[in-house]
């Protein structure tokens, strides 16, 4: 039997691999032993709590992991089927390190493990995962651990009811008006948790219309990833057909929640972050805490509406890098009450700084139920800008493409920061827009997010930056001035046209970010060239032109 290379599928935040090619019972047992020796034993933990999702391989893998733990002398509490935030609840309430077997929204052939220390504190590459990977690899390669004098015990415990009751204690819906809500569980763990949480609310506060609640790790209806618009289609249709007040969509392990209003229109995760932030700030102020002492954390690609809502409430916004380990650590450092990400992960101080889509959903339900207005109107104050969403581009060299965008930005009146990738924001004299460009950690991929005051400006910014990234010609737009791109005067453009074909010249941007005039008429040698533009004048020197390829 070949031994897999664990670093191939243990990444920055968790384990996520193909079953059984990469992740099987033998590997899970080794990771369990390594987790116990690297995290649990040094932390003085008395045991570990383990849960799993609905994937067919999850029960076997979680049992193997538990066996690896008990061989080190620690006890294991198996809580069985649960959402990832259900596992975080158990880790916090029982004060135990935890392991959740899930591959979230990944296809059926995958499984994975999310690890945490006691109190749901994250375990990532910089907080133990690298060492766990190294030790587990040694075990698989034959360096077996020394068995403990006494083998630990495995016990089973159901915490679903306690999890639901805990969430009910954080958001009061007892006096709110009744709501009808369509919930798309995507055949994931929300089909297990939603009945326990929403179905147990007092007085029938929420009528749930279930969609794909059957637990099925093969995802027969659609991928359990609501971040992809196509996966929201069924929910959008059902909300309108049932005349529901709103819709909720959860991912496979139900730690992320997406919202659809009564019209079937998606509400952006940034808008939900702003809405929940306002509620959490108000709750702290009602407790007697000065607003200035309340902190809210958000990442670099969250909408500007988040920082504006936080500032308007008199609280303190804390901007950080993308990724749950950064959000959680920054929340702990700042003592923040809440944090949100564009990916619909929502983190709460009162939930051990961990992310929980279900608690965010309760806040949204309460916000709608407390007002005599539809969800669209409740969400409207938190939707001030037009956003592109995340656009991925595969490039030969991410650094070269980023440098080209940086060179372009350096010649303009913009603010630039590099907290996480490259963020560029327009100056006071131009239209309101900003973008962030980040490299993938695992592949030659660039991720672009653009936001602007209006749709037209957003499209201009988006298309111009994509043209630089992908080294393509720019399309003419009616709002070129939004990016202050030097243009060719119409009289000069007409003179420079080919007198035979009359084909138009195309404005573009070279790989170094410098504007170009791209002549799309082949010369005698069949070569097309792009000429650099300086102060609105093309440098028509063949030796200095860039050759274009199809």
Coordinates of N, CA and C in Angstrom, one line a residue, residues 361-453:
X361 N -27.9 33.4 10.9 CA -29.3 33.3 10.4 C -30.3 33.8 11.4
X362 N -30.1 33.4 12.7 CA -31.0 33.9 13.7 C -31.1 35.4 13.8
X363 N -29.9 36.1 13.7 CA -29.9 37.5 13.7 C -30.7 38.1 12.5
X364 N -30.5 37.5 11.3 CA -31.2 38.0 10.2 C -32.7 37.8 10.4
X365 N -33.2 36.7 10.9 CA -34.6 36.4 11.1 C -35.1 37.4 12.1
X366 N -34.3 37.7 13.2 CA -34.8 38.7 14.2 C -34.9 40.1 13.6
X367 N -33.9 40.5 12.8 CA -33.9 41.8 12.2 C -35.2 42.0 11.3
X368 N -35.6 40.9 10.6 CA -36.8 41.0 9.7 C -38.0 41.0 10.6
X369 N -38.1 40.1 11.5 CA -39.3 39.9 12.3 C -39.6 41.1 13.2
X370 N -38.5 41.9 13.6 CA -38.7 43.0 14.5 C -39.2 44.2 13.8
X371 N -39.3 44.2 12.4 CA -39.8 45.3 11.7 C -41.0 44.9 10.8
X372 N -41.8 45.9 10.6 CA -43.0 45.7 9.7 C -42.6 46.1 8.3
X373 N -41.6 45.4 7.8 CA -41.1 45.6 6.4 C -40.6 44.3 5.9
X374 N -40.6 44.2 4.5 CA -40.0 43.0 3.9 C -38.5 43.0 4.1
X375 N -38.0 41.8 3.8 CA -36.5 41.6 4.0 C -35.7 42.5 3.1
X376 N -36.2 42.8 1.9 CA -35.5 43.6 1.0 C -35.3 45.0 1.5
X377 N -36.3 45.5 2.2 CA -36.2 46.9 2.8 C -35.3 46.9 4.0
X378 N -35.4 45.8 4.8 CA -34.5 45.7 5.9 C -33.0 45.7 5.5
X379 N -32.8 45.0 4.4 CA -31.4 44.9 3.9 C -30.9 46.1 3.1
X380 N -31.8 46.9 2.6 CA -31.5 48.0 1.7 C -30.4 48.9 2.2
X381 N -30.5 49.3 3.5 CA -29.4 50.3 4.0 C -28.0 49.7 4.0
X382 N -27.9 48.4 3.8 CA -26.6 47.8 3.9 C -26.1 47.4 2.5
X383 N -26.8 47.9 1.5 CA -26.4 47.6 0.1 C -26.1 48.9 -0.7
X384 N -25.0 49.5 -0.4 CA -24.7 50.9 -0.9 C -23.9 50.9 -2.2
X385 N -23.3 49.8 -2.6 CA -22.3 49.8 -3.6 C -22.6 48.6 -4.6
X386 N -21.9 48.7 -5.8 CA -22.0 47.7 -6.8 C -20.7 46.9 -6.7
X387 N -20.8 45.6 -6.7 CA -19.6 44.7 -6.5 C -19.5 43.7 -7.6
X388 N -18.3 43.3 -8.0 CA -18.0 42.4 -9.0 C -18.2 40.9 -8.6
X389 N -18.1 40.7 -7.3 CA -17.9 39.3 -6.8 C -16.4 38.9 -7.1
X390 N -16.0 37.8 -6.6 CA -14.6 37.3 -6.8 C -14.5 36.7 -8.2
X391 N -13.5 37.2 -9.0 CA -13.2 36.8 -10.3 C -11.8 36.2 -10.3
X392 N -11.7 34.9 -10.7 CA -10.5 34.2 -10.8 C -9.9 34.2 -12.2
X393 N -8.6 34.5 -12.2 CA -7.8 34.4 -13.5 C -6.6 33.5 -13.4
X394 N -6.5 32.6 -14.3 CA -5.3 31.7 -14.3 C -4.3 32.4 -15.2
X395 N -3.1 32.7 -14.6 CA -2.1 33.4 -15.2 C -0.7 32.7 -15.2
X396 N 0.2 32.9 -16.2 CA 1.4 32.2 -16.2 C 2.3 32.5 -14.9
X397 N 2.2 33.8 -14.5 CA 2.9 34.2 -13.3 C 2.1 35.2 -12.5
X398 N 1.6 34.8 -11.4 CA 0.8 35.8 -10.6 C 1.6 37.0 -10.2
X399 N 2.8 36.8 -9.8 CA 3.6 38.0 -9.4 C 3.8 39.0 -10.5
X400 N 4.1 38.5 -11.7 CA 4.3 39.4 -12.8 C 3.0 40.2 -13.1
X401 N 1.9 39.5 -13.1 CA 0.6 40.2 -13.4 C 0.3 41.2 -12.3
X402 N 0.6 40.9 -11.0 CA 0.3 41.8 -9.9 C 1.2 43.0 -10.0
X403 N 2.5 42.8 -10.4 CA 3.4 43.9 -10.6 C 2.9 44.8 -11.7
X404 N 2.3 44.3 -12.7 CA 1.8 45.1 -13.8 C 0.7 46.0 -13.3
X405 N -0.2 45.4 -12.5 CA -1.3 46.2 -11.9 C -0.7 47.3 -11.0
X406 N 0.3 46.9 -10.2 CA 0.9 47.9 -9.3 C 1.5 49.0 -10.0
X407 N 2.2 48.7 -11.1 CA 2.8 49.8 -12.0 C 1.7 50.7 -12.5
X408 N 0.6 50.1 -12.9 CA -0.5 51.0 -13.4 C -1.0 51.9 -12.3
X409 N -1.1 51.3 -11.1 CA -1.7 52.1 -10.0 C -0.7 53.2 -9.5
X410 N 0.6 53.0 -9.6 CA 1.6 53.9 -9.1 C 1.5 55.2 -9.9
X411 N 1.0 55.2 -11.1 CA 0.9 56.4 -12.0 C -0.4 57.2 -11.8
X412 N -1.2 56.8 -10.8 CA -2.5 57.5 -10.6 C -2.7 58.0 -9.1
X413 N -3.7 58.8 -9.0 CA -4.0 59.3 -7.6 C -4.8 58.3 -6.9
X414 N -4.2 57.4 -6.3 CA -4.9 56.3 -5.6 C -4.1 56.0 -4.3
X415 N -4.9 55.3 -3.4 CA -4.2 54.8 -2.2 C -4.0 53.3 -2.4
X416 N -2.8 52.9 -2.0 CA -2.4 51.5 -2.2 C -2.0 50.9 -0.8
X417 N -2.5 49.7 -0.5 CA -1.9 49.0 0.6 C -1.8 47.5 0.3
X418 N -1.0 46.8 1.0 CA -0.7 45.4 0.7 C -0.8 44.6 2.0
X419 N -1.8 44.8 2.7 CA -2.1 44.0 3.9 C -2.4 42.6 3.5
X420 N -3.1 42.4 2.4 CA -3.4 41.0 1.9 C -3.6 41.2 0.4
X421 N -2.5 40.9 -0.3 CA -2.6 41.1 -1.8 C -2.4 42.6 -2.0
X422 N -2.9 43.1 -3.1 CA -2.8 44.5 -3.5 C -4.2 45.1 -3.5
X423 N -4.4 46.1 -2.6 CA -5.6 46.8 -2.6 C -5.4 48.3 -3.1
X424 N -6.2 48.7 -4.0 CA -6.1 50.0 -4.6 C -7.4 50.7 -4.5
X425 N -7.4 52.0 -4.0 CA -8.6 52.7 -3.8 C -8.5 54.1 -4.4
X426 N -9.5 54.5 -5.1 CA -9.5 55.8 -5.8 C -9.3 56.9 -4.9
X427 N -8.7 58.0 -5.3 CA -8.5 59.2 -4.5 C -9.8 60.0 -4.4
X428 N -9.7 61.1 -3.7 CA -10.9 61.9 -3.4 C -11.4 62.6 -4.7
X429 N -10.6 62.9 -5.7 CA -11.0 63.6 -6.8 C -11.7 62.8 -7.9
X430 N -11.6 61.4 -7.8 CA -12.2 60.6 -8.8 C -13.4 59.9 -8.3
X431 N -14.0 59.0 -9.2 CA -15.2 58.2 -8.7 C -14.8 57.3 -7.6
X432 N -15.8 56.9 -6.8 CA -15.5 56.0 -5.7 C -15.4 54.6 -6.2
X433 N -14.2 54.0 -6.0 CA -14.0 52.6 -6.4 C -12.8 52.1 -5.7
X434 N -12.8 50.8 -5.5 CA -11.6 50.1 -5.0 C -11.5 48.7 -5.5
X435 N -10.4 48.1 -5.5 CA -10.3 46.7 -5.9 C -9.1 46.0 -5.0
X436 N -9.3 44.7 -4.9 CA -8.2 43.9 -4.2 C -7.8 42.8 -5.2
X437 N -6.5 42.6 -5.3 CA -6.0 41.5 -6.1 C -5.1 40.6 -5.2
X438 N -5.5 39.3 -5.1 CA -4.8 38.4 -4.2 C -4.4 37.2 -5.0
X439 N -3.3 36.6 -4.6 CA -2.8 35.4 -5.3 C -3.3 34.2 -4.5
X440 N -3.6 33.1 -5.2 CA -4.0 31.8 -4.6 C -2.7 31.3 -3.9
X441 N -2.9 30.6 -2.8 CA -1.7 30.0 -2.1 C -1.3 28.7 -2.8
X442 N -2.1 28.1 -3.7 CA -1.9 26.7 -4.1 C -1.8 26.6 -5.7
X443 N -2.1 27.7 -6.4 CA -2.1 27.6 -7.9 C -1.8 28.9 -8.5
X444 N -1.4 29.0 -9.8 CA -1.1 30.2 -10.4 C -2.4 31.0 -10.8
X445 N -3.1 31.5 -9.7 CA -4.4 32.1 -9.8 C -4.4 33.4 -9.1
X446 N -5.1 34.4 -9.8 CA -5.3 35.7 -9.1 C -6.8 35.9 -8.9
X447 N -7.1 36.4 -7.7 CA -8.5 36.6 -7.4 C -8.7 38.1 -7.3
X448 N -9.7 38.6 -8.1 CA -10.0 40.0 -8.2 C -11.3 40.3 -7.6
X449 N -11.4 41.3 -6.7 CA -12.7 41.8 -6.2 C -12.7 43.3 -6.4
X450 N -13.8 43.8 -7.0 CA -14.0 45.2 -7.3 C -15.3 45.7 -6.7
X451 N -15.2 46.9 -6.2 CA -16.5 47.6 -5.7 C -16.4 49.0 -6.1
X452 N -17.6 49.6 -6.5 CA -17.7 51.0 -6.9 C -19.0 51.6 -6.5
X453 N -19.1 52.9 -6.6 CA -20.4 53.6 -6.2 C -21.5 53.3 -7.1

